[in-house]
Amino acid sequence: MNIHEYQAKDLLRAEGVPIPAGDVATTPEQAEAIAQRLGGMVVVKAQVHAGGRGKAGGVKLAKTPAEARLLAAKILGMQIKGLTVHKVLVTAASDIASEAYVGIILDRATRKPVFMVSRAGGIDIEEVAATTPEKILKLPIDTRFGLQAYQANELGFFLFDDIKKVRAAAKIMTQLYAAFMRNGASLAEINPLVVTPAGDVVALDAKISIDDNELDRHPELEALRDETAEEPSEVEARNAHLTFIKLEGDVGCVVNGAGLAMATMDLVKYYGGEPANFLDIGGSSNPEKVVSALRIITEDPSVKAILFNIFGGITRTDDVANGIVTATKANPLRIPLVIRLTGTKSSP
Amino acid sequence: MKILHDNGFTASSDMDEAVKQAVALAHGGKAA
């Protein structure tokens, strides 16, 4: 689950990461009031789950509270990568002497959280990794021991030469790691981590993704979910207890079990097609899930054919068949349907 | 299978064939 920048900053502030003051607004008037309270220049930032907000015109500098109101009026309602901006973060502007990148990702290969730091901050880190990988230091962390002081210093020395800044950065590494672990994150990044002309090391932007599997034991994080910032079909699927990810292709897939769903997508690509989605109806027998799955898939105009691939183990194929019949009687299909069904209760 | 056939659907147990058919239909072709 992705959370907004202002929410990520709140989680990092709770660990002590130095972050410029700011607050979130849903109206231009609120933005003006926040700017008034902060005093001085502010940055008005669109809060959407998408990168490239600055390039899209969703991040603007305001010299006065009145300008903050005008800019918020422009940014609120703006579309960025298909997502409507409903909130803006109004935050105190900082002077920047240099920018660095600090991030932690959950690395499947090493099965560890891995720190990635670079002096090339403020830009797309994937681009840095692709073009100048030597500018990135990767450091896996053994979760049995956590981030050790010498590792935090090693990361700090990769970013800065001045010992004062190294120490400040090392402290932020420790705080970022604490936030990553405490909140069950799969990604936590500060980009940019800036040095001000006064020599202070400050987090100007933050991004945190929470591992969905952590949400049951973190209801306070589940409460941060903003469904207006998510793909509507994925919201509907989650409410129907389906595992669904929207993709770019035209073959709608309804499959039981994540492994079979992955294999199905591979096979679709093998035969020259592109899956329109990943959809796992799960291992239980529930015709309602089939009805929900068909409704979600048929709402996608890019889907040109639907493929059911059901291997009945715990799932009873007669339940799936009843779900297909019920769903198509209620909403007759206008696109072809191909059904593969085998396993429990598939024979008369 | 019987439920599907009784309601006018065709279905098979062959995953390979089903995927091939779905891809062909998505590309505007006919089912194999």
Short mmCIF file of N, CA, C and O in Angstrom, two decimals, chain A residues 39 46 223 293 305 312:
data_model
loop_
_atom_site.label_atom_id
_atom_site.label_comp_id
_atom_site.label_asym_id
_atom_site.label_seq_id
_atom_site.Cartn_x
_atom_site.Cartn_y
_atom_site.Cartn_z
N GLY A 39 4.87 31.04 7.70
CA GLY A 39 5.65 32.25 7.43
C GLY A 39 6.71 31.98 6.37
O GLY A 39 7.12 30.83 6.15
N ALA A 46 1.47 18.65 -4.81
CA ALA A 46 0.34 17.73 -5.06
C ALA A 46 0.60 16.41 -4.33
O ALA A 46 1.72 15.90 -4.34
N ALA A 223 -5.52 2.73 8.14
CA ALA A 223 -6.34 3.95 8.19
C ALA A 223 -5.77 5.06 7.31
O ALA A 223 -6.48 6.02 7.00
N ALA A 293 -15.42 -10.83 -9.78
CA ALA A 293 -14.27 -10.85 -10.68
C ALA A 293 -14.71 -10.50 -12.11
O ALA A 293 -14.07 -9.69 -12.79
N ALA A 305 -10.97 -10.25 -24.50
CA ALA A 305 -11.39 -11.64 -24.28
C ALA A 305 -11.11 -11.98 -22.81
O ALA A 305 -10.19 -11.41 -22.21
N GLY A 312 -9.37 -26.93 -9.77
CA GLY A 312 -10.11 -27.15 -8.53
C GLY A 312 -9.38 -28.05 -7.55
O GLY A 312 -9.24 -29.25 -7.80
#
